[in-house]
């Protein structure tokens, strides 16, 4: 039973509905038992048709009641099978119902003709009767059914096809009305004339139907499938039978035979087509000459009638119908022009980014492919792939509307930096691409530098001033890749290399894909590591130079990687920035640091902890509330926490950063400017922002022991003046990078408040630092280090970390 059901489901696929840009099957097959009944009925019909053919060819009179009943039964049963197809299976119900209704109408008309018109009471008259109404109703039903079936195989069904049907009807009517006078002049019996005229209508109507089928075949690239081949064969048989019938009545002959067999078999084919297997096929497009075959042929016929009417007298109705046919054809041409125009606009829109108005990914890839096909020997092109740095932070903090406005401005600035003829595209998100045709490595470098320069200035968006950086990857064709897809992929690799190295522009180098895979693997590993205990915090003590006692600690993040061991911040923090993981990382470090601060205080060590913030934290208006919640969670006063920010971080959005810092300051959290002197050092923001502490960058401290007297004196002047400036502004100052006793002594003499460095203590886990803090208490930390220890601390000092440590 299940096998039969699977067979039916696989075999019957007559309808595909287009939804959300995809074509999918929409069919409910009948139960397997019903399906077997249908197959049995089809076999019975085929046997009955064979019996009818044998009887007819054997010379049995077609007027015999048994033969007439057999013929009528075959035709009506064929129509009923089509209607059953519409009832039992969902999808394509209307066209098969129309086919069934038309065939039944044709069969019942034949029964009426044989019983009434040609029966004993009718006298065997051949004059046109009411039976012709039933026969003629078959044609419009088939017209509509063919068009409805065609709609399901066409990707986009144009309304102009309905005008094609109108042109066909008007053209056939004009041709029939034009031929009628010629037939009337050659015949004396008006009854025979009417018979011939109506006999002419049938082949013309069949010809129109056949043209529709041929048009459908052409649209489907002459691979329509078995369903359409059966329909085409049946309608073609009808055309041949009716044409032969016209020939017979024109010569005064009225015989059946093969003609009747062809009629019956032609009406039988739709019942088999309705239940035929129809595997899925890719939807066809309405294009080519096949679309206009019907209106073109019948428009030519109508024009020929109008020309003929100028030399030969034609009935007025013929002229009117021919003129109406031409007008309908002109309307069809006008509608086609509108559809072509809309298609051109749709094509342009399909290649245009909705937001920026630039070329989108599809259009850019097509242009890349064209460049590949049209390039000759010695031609060189360059591809620049640009990605904005930290755009996700801006988008998440300010909302998508402001992010969209920023992307529009970025696109405009990039366009202004390009050469005439260069193609710019937005590939998606914050990723842009530029195709430089007839460009070498030097041209690519110059354009990339101009783009970076254009993006370096502030952006005024939504009443706010924003700074956004970019990373550009460059790849050359054909030097780095021989096809468009590989070229795009290698430019992407170069872009990620530039982003990782923070070089602004990166150029593809062979083997760089390995670095990209390692970087992506690290990002995914970091994403999985957050919240699983792999993130650790080490602490470095800060000493009060006035009392010599430990004042607090700075929390420095570490990653205990499962396979690579303990990683320093510079190995993974830049990746967290690229992947938009900085907020989660900052919150986890805050939780670990505040939990440890709580444990220290519970152990009698009154210690403050400093945590570094990222740009995304200062852009998040909800961040101060998160800090408040964590302080309450661990039962700590706000004074137990210091947050450290860099000058570069502040400049991302000074207004929004100031608002977040004001809220933190209102909580009672201390604010420290880290790495002071290396970024946008400005007295203005020191005066406007709620800053409590300045942390002088270690680069100035290391020069206090420089071998050059001149450089040493300049360093001393900078350190002294910075300390004086901080005190004049009511700020405390911390000096980083204290790695020797002599530097410590100088800082004390300068009046420095706090010091931090390897001479005073390396970053250590909390378990190691807790015992030291408890033992030191309020003693002078510097005096706890022996000369040997001092030498060891100085000799083993590692390379300084990057400015962002958590």
PDB file of C-alpha atoms in Angstrom, residues 540-543 554 556 644 695 734-739 754-758 760 805:
ATOM      1  CA  UNK A 540      47.918  43.591  37.523  1.00  0.00           C
ATOM      2  CA  UNK A 541      48.324  45.667  40.660  1.00  0.00           C
ATOM      3  CA  UNK A 542      48.340  49.470  40.687  1.00  0.00           C
ATOM      4  CA  UNK A 543      50.366  51.042  43.477  1.00  0.00           C
ATOM      5  CA  UNK A 554      43.437  46.154  36.390  1.00  0.00           C
ATOM      6  CA  UNK A 556      43.206  41.795  31.839  1.00  0.00           C
ATOM      7  CA  UNK A 644      39.045  52.422  31.282  1.00  0.00           C
ATOM      8  CA  UNK A 695      46.658  56.753  32.369  1.00  0.00           C
ATOM      9  CA  UNK A 734      48.466  56.585  36.538  1.00  0.00           C
ATOM     10  CA  UNK A 735      51.695  55.845  34.698  1.00  0.00           C
ATOM     11  CA  UNK A 736      51.943  52.489  32.933  1.00  0.00           C
ATOM     12  CA  UNK A 737      55.051  50.550  31.958  1.00  0.00           C
ATOM     13  CA  UNK A 738      57.091  50.975  35.155  1.00  0.00           C
ATOM     14  CA  UNK A 739      59.753  48.317  34.671  1.00  0.00           C
ATOM     15  CA  UNK A 754      49.746  55.768  40.830  1.00  0.00           C
ATOM     16  CA  UNK A 755      52.071  53.417  38.953  1.00  0.00           C
ATOM     17  CA  UNK A 756      51.654  50.121  37.183  1.00  0.00           C
ATOM     18  CA  UNK A 757      54.171  47.871  35.520  1.00  0.00           C
ATOM     19  CA  UNK A 758      56.217  44.678  35.628  1.00  0.00           C
ATOM     20  CA  UNK A 760      55.559  46.317  40.637  1.00  0.00           C
ATOM     21  CA  UNK A 805      42.864  44.390  26.646  1.00  0.00           C
TER      22      UNK A 805
END
